[in-house]
PDB file of C-alpha atoms in Angstrom:
ATOM      1  CA  MET A   1       3.437  -7.478 -21.062  1.00 94.00           C
ATOM      2  CA  THR A   2       4.438  -8.012 -17.408  1.00 97.00           C
ATOM      3  CA  ILE A   3       2.950  -5.556 -15.069  1.00 98.00           C
ATOM      4  CA  ALA A   4       4.539  -5.443 -11.442  1.00 98.00           C
ATOM      5  CA  VAL A   5       2.014  -5.276  -8.614  1.00 98.00           C
ATOM      6  CA  ILE A   6       3.863  -4.103  -5.606  1.00 98.00           C
ATOM      7  CA  GLN A   7       3.103  -5.738  -2.210  1.00 97.00           C
ATOM      8  CA  PHE A   8       3.806  -3.710   0.809  1.00 96.00           C
ATOM      9  CA  GLY A   9       3.179  -4.928   4.425  1.00 94.00           C
ATOM     10  CA  GLY A  10      -0.672  -4.355   4.690  1.00 95.00           C
ATOM     11  CA  SER A  11      -1.393  -4.198   0.928  1.00 96.00           C
ATOM     12  CA  ASN A  12      -4.734  -6.137   0.324  1.00 95.00           C
ATOM     13  CA  CYS A  13      -5.822  -5.443  -3.244  1.00 97.00           C
ATOM     14  CA  ASP A  14      -2.569  -6.840  -4.687  1.00 97.00           C
ATOM     15  CA  ARG A  15      -3.954 -10.248  -5.821  1.00 97.00           C
ATOM     16  CA  ASP A  16      -7.202  -8.589  -6.978  1.00 97.00           C
ATOM     17  CA  SER A  17      -5.062  -6.362  -9.161  1.00 98.00           C
ATOM     18  CA  VAL A  18      -3.206  -9.385 -10.630  1.00 98.00           C
ATOM     19  CA  GLN A  19      -6.316 -11.235 -11.437  1.00 98.00           C
ATOM     20  CA  ALA A  20      -7.869  -8.251 -12.954  1.00 98.00           C
ATOM     21  CA  LEU A  21      -4.666  -7.537 -15.277  1.00 98.00           C
ATOM     22  CA  GLU A  22      -4.490 -11.326 -16.219  1.00 98.00           C
ATOM     23  CA  SER A  23      -8.295 -11.248 -17.269  1.00 97.00           C
ATOM     24  CA  LEU A  24      -7.113  -8.600 -19.732  1.00 97.00           C
ATOM     25  CA  GLY A  25      -4.249 -10.393 -21.117  1.00 97.00           C
ATOM     26  CA  PHE A  26      -1.335  -8.868 -19.017  1.00 98.00           C
ATOM     27  CA  ASP A  27       1.150 -10.842 -17.089  1.00 97.00           C
ATOM     28  CA  GLY A  28       0.619  -9.696 -13.446  1.00 97.00           C
ATOM     29  CA  GLU A  29       3.526 -10.226 -11.326  1.00 97.00           C
ATOM     30  CA  LEU A  30       3.333  -9.878  -7.447  1.00 98.00           C
ATOM     31  CA  VAL A  31       6.519  -8.030  -6.167  1.00 98.00           C
ATOM     32  CA  TRP A  32       7.233  -7.902  -2.311  1.00 97.00           C
ATOM     33  CA  HIS A  33       8.749  -4.485  -1.746  1.00 97.00           C
ATOM     34  CA  GLU A  34      11.872  -5.835  -0.138  1.00 96.00           C
ATOM     35  CA  ASP A  35      12.695  -7.858  -3.172  1.00 97.00           C
ATOM     36  CA  GLY A  36      13.078  -4.799  -5.378  1.00 96.00           C
ATOM     37  CA  LEU A  37      11.646  -4.018  -8.714  1.00 97.00           C
ATOM     38  CA  PRO A  38      12.339  -6.740 -11.289  1.00 96.00           C
ATOM     39  CA  GLU A  39      14.088  -5.680 -14.505  1.00 91.00           C
ATOM     40  CA  ASP A  40      12.243  -5.418 -17.544  1.00 90.00           C
ATOM     41  CA  VAL A  41       8.601  -4.703 -16.186  1.00 96.00           C
ATOM     42  CA  ASP A  42       6.388  -2.920 -18.715  1.00 97.00           C
ATOM     43  CA  GLY A  43       4.190  -1.282 -16.000  1.00 98.00           C
ATOM     44  CA  ILE A  44       3.788  -0.896 -12.184  1.00 98.00           C
ATOM     45  CA  VAL A  45       0.489  -1.014 -10.039  1.00 98.00           C
ATOM     46  CA  LEU A  46       0.675   0.349  -6.504  1.00 98.00           C
ATOM     47  CA  PRO A  47      -2.203  -1.495  -5.146  1.00 98.00           C
ATOM     48  CA  GLY A  48      -4.918  -0.614  -2.388  1.00 97.00           C
ATOM     49  CA  GLY A  49      -4.749  -1.571   1.147  1.00 96.00           C
ATOM     50  CA  PHE A  50      -3.385  -0.264   4.432  1.00 96.00           C
ATOM     51  CA  SER A  51       0.346  -0.271   4.039  1.00 95.00           C
ATOM     52  CA  TYR A  52       2.104   0.219   7.318  1.00 93.00           C
ATOM     53  CA  GLY A  53      -1.354   0.284   8.943  1.00 92.00           C
ATOM     54  CA  ASP A  54      -1.657   3.738   7.759  1.00 92.00           C
ATOM     55  CA  TYR A  55       0.591   4.819  10.505  1.00 93.00           C
ATOM     56  CA  LEU A  56       1.536   8.615  10.532  1.00 94.00           C
ATOM     57  CA  ARG A  57      -0.524   9.231   7.236  1.00 95.00           C
ATOM     58  CA  ALA A  58      -2.055   6.803   4.647  1.00 96.00           C
ATOM     59  CA  GLY A  59       0.729   5.815   2.431  1.00 96.00           C
ATOM     60  CA  ALA A  60       3.577   7.825   4.218  1.00 96.00           C
ATOM     61  CA  MET A  61       5.661   4.963   5.177  1.00 95.00           C
ATOM     62  CA  ALA A  62       5.385   3.015   1.974  1.00 96.00           C
ATOM     63  CA  ALA A  63       6.223   6.210   0.031  1.00 96.00           C
ATOM     64  CA  HIS A  64       9.763   6.164   1.720  1.00 93.00           C
ATOM     65  CA  SER A  65      10.439   2.340   1.415  1.00 93.00           C
ATOM     66  CA  PRO A  66      13.460   1.657  -0.848  1.00 95.00           C
ATOM     67  CA  ILE A  67      11.431   0.113  -3.798  1.00 97.00           C
ATOM     68  CA  MET A  68       9.702   3.654  -4.228  1.00 97.00           C
ATOM     69  CA  ALA A  69      13.001   5.050  -5.388  1.00 97.00           C
ATOM     70  CA  GLU A  70      13.202   2.470  -8.077  1.00 98.00           C
ATOM     71  CA  VAL A  71       9.442   2.907  -9.002  1.00 98.00           C
ATOM     72  CA  ARG A  72      10.226   6.813  -9.171  1.00 97.00           C
ATOM     73  CA  GLU A  73      13.205   5.997 -11.519  1.00 97.00           C
ATOM     74  CA  ALA A  74      11.242   3.574 -13.721  1.00 97.00           C
ATOM     75  CA  ALA A  75       8.463   6.033 -13.897  1.00 97.00           C
ATOM     76  CA  SER A  76      10.946   9.008 -15.000  1.00 97.00           C
ATOM     77  CA  ASP A  77      12.227   6.527 -17.534  1.00 96.00           C
ATOM     78  CA  GLY A  78       8.694   6.210 -18.971  1.00 97.00           C
ATOM     79  CA  THR A  79       7.400   3.005 -17.315  1.00 98.00           C
ATOM     80  CA  PRO A  80       3.754   3.389 -16.784  1.00 98.00           C
ATOM     81  CA  VAL A  81       2.625   3.681 -13.090  1.00 98.00           C
ATOM     82  CA  LEU A  82      -1.008   3.441 -11.775  1.00 98.00           C
ATOM     83  CA  GLY A  83      -1.559   4.047  -8.047  1.00 98.00           C
ATOM     84  CA  ILE A  84      -5.010   2.821  -6.875  1.00 98.00           C
ATOM     85  CA  CYS A  85      -6.497   3.882  -3.487  1.00 98.00           C
ATOM     86  CA  ASN A  86      -3.642   3.297  -1.016  1.00 98.00           C
ATOM     87  CA  GLY A  87      -1.501   3.123  -3.979  1.00 98.00           C
ATOM     88  CA  ALA A  88      -2.752   6.740  -4.792  1.00 98.00           C
ATOM     89  CA  GLN A  89      -1.952   7.855  -1.187  1.00 98.00           C
ATOM     90  CA  ILE A  90       1.531   6.281  -1.727  1.00 98.00           C
ATOM     91  CA  GLY A  91       1.738   8.096  -5.156  1.00 98.00           C
ATOM     92  CA  CYS A  92       1.021  11.510  -3.789  1.00 98.00           C
ATOM     93  CA  GLU A  93       3.243  10.978  -0.606  1.00 97.00           C
ATOM     94  CA  SER A  94       6.215  10.032  -2.837  1.00 96.00           C
ATOM     95  CA  SER A  95       5.706  13.172  -5.011  1.00 95.00           C
ATOM     96  CA  LEU A  96       4.839  10.865  -8.245  1.00 97.00           C
ATOM     97  CA  THR A  97       1.665  12.941  -8.435  1.00 98.00           C
ATOM     98  CA  PRO A  98       0.585  16.246  -6.958  1.00 98.00           C
ATOM     99  CA  GLY A  99      -1.642  16.852  -3.912  1.00 98.00           C
ATOM    100  CA  ALA A 100      -2.620  14.752  -1.019  1.00 98.00           C
ATOM    101  CA  PHE A 101      -5.421  12.413  -0.037  1.00 98.00           C
ATOM    102  CA  THR A 102      -6.524  12.942   3.476  1.00 97.00           C
ATOM    103  CA  THR A 103      -9.480  12.124   5.898  1.00 96.00           C
ATOM    104  CA  ASN A 104     -12.842  11.933   4.398  1.00 97.00           C
ATOM    105  CA  GLU A 105     -15.127  14.908   5.090  1.00 96.00           C
ATOM    106  CA  SER A 106     -17.481  12.387   6.908  1.00 95.00           C
ATOM    107  CA  ALA A 107     -14.518  11.321   8.968  1.00 93.00           C
ATOM    108  CA  ARG A 108     -15.706   7.811   8.220  1.00 95.00           C
ATOM    109  CA  PHE A 109     -14.548   4.943   6.202  1.00 97.00           C
ATOM    110  CA  GLN A 110     -16.693   4.682   3.014  1.00 97.00           C
ATOM    111  CA  CYS A 111     -17.314   1.610   0.922  1.00 97.00           C
ATOM    112  CA  GLU A 112     -19.729   2.232  -1.801  1.00 97.00           C
ATOM    113  CA  HIS A 113     -20.152   2.416  -5.657  1.00 97.00           C
ATOM    114  CA  VAL A 114     -19.785   6.105  -7.075  1.00 98.00           C
ATOM    115  CA  HIS A 115     -20.199   7.624 -10.589  1.00 98.00           C
ATOM    116  CA  LEU A 116     -17.211   9.225 -12.152  1.00 98.00           C
ATOM    117  CA  ARG A 117     -17.104  11.672 -15.083  1.00 98.00           C
ATOM    118  CA  VAL A 118     -14.104  11.309 -17.543  1.00 98.00           C
ATOM    119  CA  GLU A 119     -12.511  14.659 -17.494  1.00 98.00           C
ATOM    120  CA  ASN A 120      -9.724  13.922 -19.924  1.00 98.00           C
ATOM    121  CA  ALA A 121     -10.178  11.047 -22.413  1.00 98.00           C
ATOM    122  CA  GLU A 122      -6.617  11.622 -24.018  1.00 97.00           C
ATOM    123  CA  THR A 123      -4.536   9.803 -21.251  1.00 98.00           C
ATOM    124  CA  PRO A 124      -3.462   6.224 -21.530  1.00 98.00           C
ATOM    125  CA  TRP A 125      -5.828   5.414 -18.702  1.00 98.00           C
ATOM    126  CA  THR A 126      -8.930   7.098 -20.128  1.00 98.00           C
ATOM    127  CA  SER A 127      -8.566   6.771 -23.832  1.00 98.00           C
ATOM    128  CA  GLN A 128     -10.991   3.732 -23.675  1.00 98.00           C
ATOM    129  CA  TYR A 129     -13.706   6.008 -22.587  1.00 98.00           C
ATOM    130  CA  GLU A 130     -15.281   9.092 -24.244  1.00 98.00           C
ATOM    131  CA  GLN A 131     -14.630  12.600 -22.881  1.00 97.00           C
ATOM    132  CA  GLY A 132     -17.411  13.223 -20.249  1.00 97.00           C
ATOM    133  CA  GLU A 133     -18.458   9.602 -20.081  1.00 98.00           C
ATOM    134  CA  VAL A 134     -19.942   8.370 -16.822  1.00 98.00           C
ATOM    135  CA  VAL A 135     -18.547   5.230 -15.292  1.00 98.00           C
ATOM    136  CA  GLU A 136     -19.379   3.376 -12.063  1.00 98.00           C
ATOM    137  CA  LEU A 137     -16.521   2.141  -9.909  1.00 98.00           C
ATOM    138  CA  PRO A 138     -16.444   1.182  -6.113  1.00 98.00           C
ATOM    139  CA  ILE A 139     -14.520   3.196  -3.517  1.00 98.00           C
ATOM    140  CA  ALA A 140     -13.541   1.949  -0.128  1.00 98.00           C
ATOM    141  CA  HIS A 141     -11.446   4.457   1.830  1.00 98.00           C
ATOM    142  CA  GLY A 142     -11.278   6.529   4.868  1.00 97.00           C
ATOM    143  CA  GLU A 143      -8.664   9.036   3.572  1.00 97.00           C
ATOM    144  CA  GLY A 144      -9.876   9.747   0.078  1.00 98.00           C
ATOM    145  CA  ARG A 145     -10.473  13.579   0.140  1.00 98.00           C
ATOM    146  CA  TYR A 146      -8.191  15.387  -2.375  1.00 98.00           C
ATOM    147  CA  GLU A 147      -6.262  18.317  -0.932  1.00 98.00           C
ATOM    148  CA  ILE A 148      -4.008  20.773  -2.596  1.00 97.00           C
ATOM    149  CA  SER A 149      -3.780  24.383  -2.828  1.00 96.00           C
ATOM    150  CA  ASP A 150      -6.334  26.436  -4.890  1.00 96.00           C
ATOM    151  CA  ASP A 151      -3.681  27.831  -7.112  1.00 97.00           C
ATOM    152  CA  ARG A 152      -2.093  24.421  -7.712  1.00 97.00           C
ATOM    153  CA  LEU A 153      -5.515  22.898  -8.534  1.00 98.00           C
ATOM    154  CA  ASP A 154      -6.313  25.582 -10.983  1.00 98.00           C
ATOM    155  CA  GLU A 155      -2.883  24.766 -12.775  1.00 98.00           C
ATOM    156  CA  LEU A 156      -3.821  20.994 -12.814  1.00 98.00           C
ATOM    157  CA  GLU A 157      -7.314  21.885 -14.404  1.00 98.00           C
ATOM    158  CA  ALA A 158      -5.580  24.037 -16.968  1.00 98.00           C
ATOM    159  CA  GLU A 159      -3.075  21.359 -17.807  1.00 98.00           C
ATOM    160  CA  ASP A 160      -5.909  18.685 -18.160  1.00 97.00           C
ATOM    161  CA  ARG A 161      -4.315  16.591 -15.452  1.00 98.00           C
ATOM    162  CA  ILE A 162      -7.696  15.567 -13.798  1.00 98.00           C
ATOM    163  CA  LEU A 163      -8.569  12.064 -14.913  1.00 98.00           C
ATOM    164  CA  PHE A 164     -11.952  11.639 -13.162  1.00 98.00           C
ATOM    165  CA  LYS A 165     -14.384  13.608 -11.004  1.00 98.00           C
ATOM    166  CA  TYR A 166     -17.028  12.308  -8.773  1.00 98.00           C
ATOM    167  CA  CYS A 167     -20.420  13.134 -10.402  1.00 98.00           C
ATOM    168  CA  ASP A 168     -24.152  11.852 -10.201  1.00 98.00           C
ATOM    169  CA  GLU A 169     -25.477   9.407 -12.603  1.00 97.00           C
ATOM    170  CA  ASN A 170     -26.142  11.983 -15.232  1.00 97.00           C
ATOM    171  CA  GLY A 171     -22.437  13.296 -15.099  1.00 97.00           C
ATOM    172  CA  GLU A 172     -23.341  16.403 -13.005  1.00 98.00           C
ATOM    173  CA  VAL A 173     -20.406  17.304 -10.638  1.00 98.00           C
ATOM    174  CA  THR A 174     -22.344  18.377  -7.358  1.00 98.00           C
ATOM    175  CA  PRO A 175     -21.487  18.540  -3.837  1.00 97.00           C
ATOM    176  CA  GLU A 176     -23.977  15.835  -3.012  1.00 97.00           C
ATOM    177  CA  ALA A 177     -22.145  13.293  -5.481  1.00 98.00           C
ATOM    178  CA  ASN A 178     -18.860  14.175  -3.895  1.00 98.00           C
ATOM    179  CA  PRO A 179     -18.451  11.163  -1.547  1.00 98.00           C
ATOM    180  CA  ASN A 180     -15.466  12.430   0.496  1.00 98.00           C
ATOM    181  CA  GLY A 181     -15.267  16.103   0.136  1.00 98.00           C
ATOM    182  CA  SER A 182     -12.414  16.126  -2.453  1.00 98.00           C
ATOM    183  CA  LYS A 183     -11.543  19.630  -3.880  1.00 98.00           C
ATOM    184  CA  HIS A 184     -13.157  20.188  -7.110  1.00 98.00           C
ATOM    185  CA  SER A 185     -14.453  16.511  -6.605  1.00 98.00           C
ATOM    186  CA  VAL A 186     -11.208  15.007  -7.886  1.00 98.00           C
ATOM    187  CA  ALA A 187     -11.045  11.365  -7.864  1.00 98.00           C
ATOM    188  CA  GLY A 188      -7.712  10.966  -9.793  1.00 98.00           C
ATOM    189  CA  VAL A 189      -4.902  12.825 -11.364  1.00 98.00           C
ATOM    190  CA  THR A 190      -1.923  12.303 -13.513  1.00 98.00           C
ATOM    191  CA  GLY A 191       1.852  13.224 -12.663  1.00 98.00           C
ATOM    192  CA  GLU A 192       4.103  15.467 -14.634  1.00 95.00           C
ATOM    193  CA  ASP A 193       3.478  12.913 -17.507  1.00 96.00           C
ATOM    194  CA  ASP A 194       0.297  11.336 -18.174  1.00 97.00           C
ATOM    195  CA  HIS A 195       1.978   7.814 -17.998  1.00 98.00           C
ATOM    196  CA  ILE A 196       1.824   8.191 -14.096  1.00 98.00           C
ATOM    197  CA  ALA A 197      -1.647   8.248 -12.651  1.00 98.00           C
ATOM    198  CA  VAL A 198      -3.405   7.886  -9.198  1.00 98.00           C
ATOM    199  CA  MET A 199      -7.054   7.362  -8.301  1.00 98.00           C
ATOM    200  CA  MET A 200      -9.111   6.542  -5.218  1.00 98.00           C
ATOM    201  CA  PRO A 201     -11.771   4.488  -6.816  1.00 98.00           C
ATOM    202  CA  HIS A 202     -10.941   0.813  -7.678  1.00 98.00           C
ATOM    203  CA  PRO A 203     -10.868  -0.130 -11.380  1.00 98.00           C
ATOM    204  CA  GLU A 204      -9.563  -3.686 -10.509  1.00 98.00           C
ATOM    205  CA  ARG A 205     -12.798  -4.334  -8.518  1.00 97.00           C
ATOM    206  CA  ALA A 206     -14.840  -3.538 -11.659  1.00 97.00           C
ATOM    207  CA  THR A 207     -13.109  -5.633 -14.255  1.00 97.00           C
ATOM    208  CA  LEU A 208     -14.006  -9.201 -13.916  1.00 96.00           C
ATOM    209  CA  SER A 209     -17.450  -9.754 -15.451  1.00 93.00           C
ATOM    210  CA  ASP A 210     -18.460 -12.396 -12.880  1.00 92.00           C
ATOM    211  CA  LEU A 211     -18.424  -9.645 -10.455  1.00 88.00           C
ATOM    212  CA  GLY A 212     -20.833  -7.506 -12.119  1.00 90.00           C
ATOM    213  CA  ARG A 213     -20.010  -4.235 -14.018  1.00 93.00           C
ATOM    214  CA  THR A 214     -16.638  -4.008 -15.943  1.00 97.00           C
ATOM    215  CA  ASP A 215     -16.388  -0.229 -16.184  1.00 98.00           C
ATOM    216  CA  GLY A 216     -12.804  -0.435 -14.839  1.00 98.00           C
ATOM    217  CA  GLN A 217     -11.257  -2.402 -17.629  1.00 98.00           C
ATOM    218  CA  GLY A 218     -10.613   0.753 -19.601  1.00 98.00           C
ATOM    219  CA  VAL A 219      -8.242   2.135 -16.887  1.00 98.00           C
ATOM    220  CA  LEU A 220      -6.136  -1.104 -16.720  1.00 98.00           C
ATOM    221  CA  LYS A 221      -6.085  -1.420 -20.337  1.00 98.00           C
ATOM    222  CA  GLY A 222      -3.921   1.891 -20.183  1.00 97.00           C
ATOM    223  CA  PHE A 223      -0.877  -0.343 -19.634  1.00 97.00           C
ATOM    224  CA  ALA A 224      -1.130  -1.395 -23.155  1.00 95.00           C
ATOM    225  CA  GLU A 225      -1.300   2.170 -24.712  1.00 83.00           C
TER     226      GLU A 225
ATOM    227  CA  MET B   1      27.740  16.583  21.712  1.00 91.00           C
ATOM    228  CA  THR B   2      24.867  17.534  23.797  1.00 95.00           C
ATOM    229  CA  ALA B   3      21.530  15.719  24.449  1.00 97.00           C
ATOM    230  CA  PHE B   4      18.516  17.839  23.127  1.00 97.00           C
ATOM    231  CA  THR B   5      14.897  17.033  22.724  1.00 97.00           C
ATOM    232  CA  ALA B   6      13.349  18.721  19.614  1.00 98.00           C
ATOM    233  CA  THR B   7       9.569  18.882  19.670  1.00 98.00           C
ATOM    234  CA  VAL B   8       7.897  19.020  16.367  1.00 98.00           C
ATOM    235  CA  THR B   9       4.398  19.966  16.342  1.00 98.00           C
ATOM    236  CA  ILE B  10       2.416  19.396  13.078  1.00 97.00           C
ATOM    237  CA  ARG B  11      -0.849  21.157  12.160  1.00 97.00           C
ATOM    238  CA  LEU B  12      -3.010  21.129   9.225  1.00 96.00           C
ATOM    239  CA  LYS B  13      -2.588  24.359   7.403  1.00 95.00           C
ATOM    240  CA  ARG B  14      -5.311  27.019   7.875  1.00 91.00           C
ATOM    241  CA  GLY B  15      -8.208  26.492   5.708  1.00 90.00           C
ATOM    242  CA  VAL B  16      -7.612  22.582   5.269  1.00 94.00           C
ATOM    243  CA  LEU B  17     -10.831  20.908   6.579  1.00 94.00           C
ATOM    244  CA  ASP B  18     -10.067  18.714   9.876  1.00 95.00           C
ATOM    245  CA  PRO B  19     -13.166  16.322   9.997  1.00 94.00           C
ATOM    246  CA  GLU B  20     -11.714  14.537  13.100  1.00 92.00           C
ATOM    247  CA  ALA B  21     -11.257  17.902  14.870  1.00 94.00           C
ATOM    248  CA  GLU B  22     -14.938  18.816  13.840  1.00 94.00           C
ATOM    249  CA  THR B  23     -16.248  15.505  15.092  1.00 94.00           C
ATOM    250  CA  THR B  24     -14.352  15.866  18.480  1.00 95.00           C
ATOM    251  CA  GLN B  25     -15.644  19.566  18.899  1.00 96.00           C
ATOM    252  CA  ARG B  26     -19.310  18.256  18.332  1.00 96.00           C
ATOM    253  CA  SER B  27     -18.741  15.564  20.937  1.00 96.00           C
ATOM    254  CA  LEU B  28     -17.533  18.202  23.443  1.00 97.00           C
ATOM    255  CA  GLU B  29     -20.583  20.397  22.605  1.00 97.00           C
ATOM    256  CA  ARG B  30     -22.725  17.292  23.146  1.00 97.00           C
ATOM    257  CA  LEU B  31     -21.271  16.961  26.693  1.00 97.00           C
ATOM    258  CA  GLY B  32     -22.449  20.572  27.396  1.00 98.00           C
ATOM    259  CA  PHE B  33     -18.918  22.293  26.909  1.00 98.00           C
ATOM    260  CA  ASP B  34     -18.993  25.696  25.123  1.00 97.00           C
ATOM    261  CA  LEU B  35     -16.106  26.468  22.743  1.00 96.00           C
ATOM    262  CA  ASN B  36     -15.615  28.491  19.458  1.00 96.00           C
ATOM    263  CA  ASP B  37     -13.285  26.237  17.647  1.00 95.00           C
ATOM    264  CA  LEU B  38     -10.887  23.162  17.984  1.00 95.00           C
ATOM    265  CA  ARG B  39      -7.816  22.354  16.266  1.00 94.00           C
ATOM    266  CA  SER B  40      -5.974  19.097  16.426  1.00 94.00           C
ATOM    267  CA  ALA B  41      -2.076  18.565  16.092  1.00 96.00           C
ATOM    268  CA  ASP B  42       0.376  15.823  16.076  1.00 96.00           C
ATOM    269  CA  VAL B  43       3.429  16.263  18.484  1.00 98.00           C
ATOM    270  CA  PHE B  44       6.718  14.324  17.996  1.00 98.00           C
ATOM    271  CA  GLU B  45       9.428  14.477  20.585  1.00 97.00           C
ATOM    272  CA  LEU B  46      12.905  13.585  19.210  1.00 97.00           C
ATOM    273  CA  ASP B  47      15.688  12.752  21.469  1.00 97.00           C
ATOM    274  CA  LEU B  48      19.107  13.449  19.649  1.00 96.00           C
ATOM    275  CA  ASP B  49      22.618  14.303  20.290  1.00 97.00           C
ATOM    276  CA  ALA B  50      23.857  17.385  18.443  1.00 97.00           C
ATOM    277  CA  ASP B  51      26.631  20.115  18.685  1.00 96.00           C
ATOM    278  CA  SER B  52      24.203  22.877  19.071  1.00 96.00           C
ATOM    279  CA  ALA B  53      20.606  23.606  19.518  1.00 96.00           C
ATOM    280  CA  GLU B  54      20.742  25.008  15.990  1.00 97.00           C
ATOM    281  CA  ASP B  55      22.169  21.753  14.697  1.00 97.00           C
ATOM    282  CA  ALA B  56      19.393  19.775  16.360  1.00 97.00           C
ATOM    283  CA  ALA B  57      16.674  22.013  15.033  1.00 98.00           C
ATOM    284  CA  GLU B  58      18.083  21.604  11.458  1.00 97.00           C
ATOM    285  CA  ARG B  59      17.911  17.898  11.761  1.00 97.00           C
ATOM    286  CA  ALA B  60      14.451  17.861  13.131  1.00 98.00           C
ATOM    287  CA  GLU B  61      13.430  20.230  10.374  1.00 97.00           C
ATOM    288  CA  GLU B  62      14.733  17.788   7.693  1.00 97.00           C
ATOM    289  CA  MET B  63      12.815  14.889   9.483  1.00 97.00           C
ATOM    290  CA  ALA B  64       9.596  17.055   9.450  1.00 97.00           C
ATOM    291  CA  GLU B  65      10.106  17.830   5.629  1.00 95.00           C
ATOM    292  CA  ARG B  66      10.982  14.481   4.569  1.00 94.00           C
ATOM    293  CA  LEU B  67       8.549  12.305   6.499  1.00 96.00           C
ATOM    294  CA  LEU B  68       6.769  13.578   9.620  1.00 97.00           C
ATOM    295  CA  ALA B  69       4.848  16.414   7.927  1.00 97.00           C
ATOM    296  CA  ASN B  70       3.205  16.488   4.443  1.00 96.00           C
ATOM    297  CA  PRO B  71       4.117  19.938   3.162  1.00 94.00           C
ATOM    298  CA  THR B  72       0.937  19.956   0.866  1.00 95.00           C
ATOM    299  CA  ILE B  73      -1.397  20.092   3.849  1.00 96.00           C
ATOM    300  CA  HIS B  74       0.631  20.630   6.965  1.00 97.00           C
ATOM    301  CA  ASP B  75       2.486  23.435   8.622  1.00 97.00           C
ATOM    302  CA  TYR B  76       4.862  22.734  11.574  1.00 98.00           C
ATOM    303  CA  ASP B  77       7.064  24.326  14.138  1.00 97.00           C
ATOM    304  CA  ILE B  78      10.004  23.020  16.097  1.00 98.00           C
ATOM    305  CA  GLU B  79      11.265  23.829  19.668  1.00 98.00           C
ATOM    306  CA  VAL B  80      14.433  22.618  20.883  1.00 98.00           C
ATOM    307  CA  ALA B  81      15.345  22.051  24.632  1.00 97.00           C
ATOM    308  CA  GLN B  82      18.524  20.574  26.270  1.00 94.00           C
ATOM    309  CA  ALA B  83      17.563  17.161  27.681  1.00 86.00           C
ATOM    310  CA  GLU B  84      17.113  16.844  31.257  1.00 75.00           C
TER     311      GLU B  84
END
């Protein structure tokens, strides 16, 4: 299976994503955004980084680059799409997924490990986990606070579109365990269909066993679902 | 065609947390200034040629909707003036 990892100017988790995907048996293909989406890709990763220097808003410029029209078209035809960190910001800015990721409550860049509770284990991205399971993944972002209207968030909760919530090591969702002030502690959501998803934590940085924990493997294995 | 300047001001919706504004307010207070609240906004000035002020405003609005603002978290207003 070939998974395209889209490189924008300022992406910096693109090669990590390819390496993580290849360790799981996928063919990871770096795709420069100006080259357009290759035909016959089986999945798409929007990787982390600082596309276009985060000018205007994180992800805003990349969301309007021509390749994103191709990504949206592929997504609507059923191709799985996963946005990670800056890729999550791009996903929301391009309306692949609802809401917005904006400045952390701390107003600081935060780079740390967090615990996440699996909110819906029936999506391709979470089916490797148990419902309510606690996983540990790294975050590295300055604009990861999930914002959306209260009504819309209630709808997303009712539709089981929340993938993960920030929690403590026991799986309790508390304000103290919420690293960035995200509404309802949301760390990742799905699009209209659950083959489209975005998340701020980095599964690709917790996939290679040489680097420690491998809790992120389950997310990337979603491309094979 | 007439030359206009459309000024687009983009603010976070009321109720959306603005950590940068809060940090700025705290810094002002640390300097001894007394204030009740502080809100930040982004301002874009667009120079464009249009048939009328209404046309210019309409185009600026489309730009705000498509890129300059994120309607999920932002409100915006537009003022159009004939360019000097």
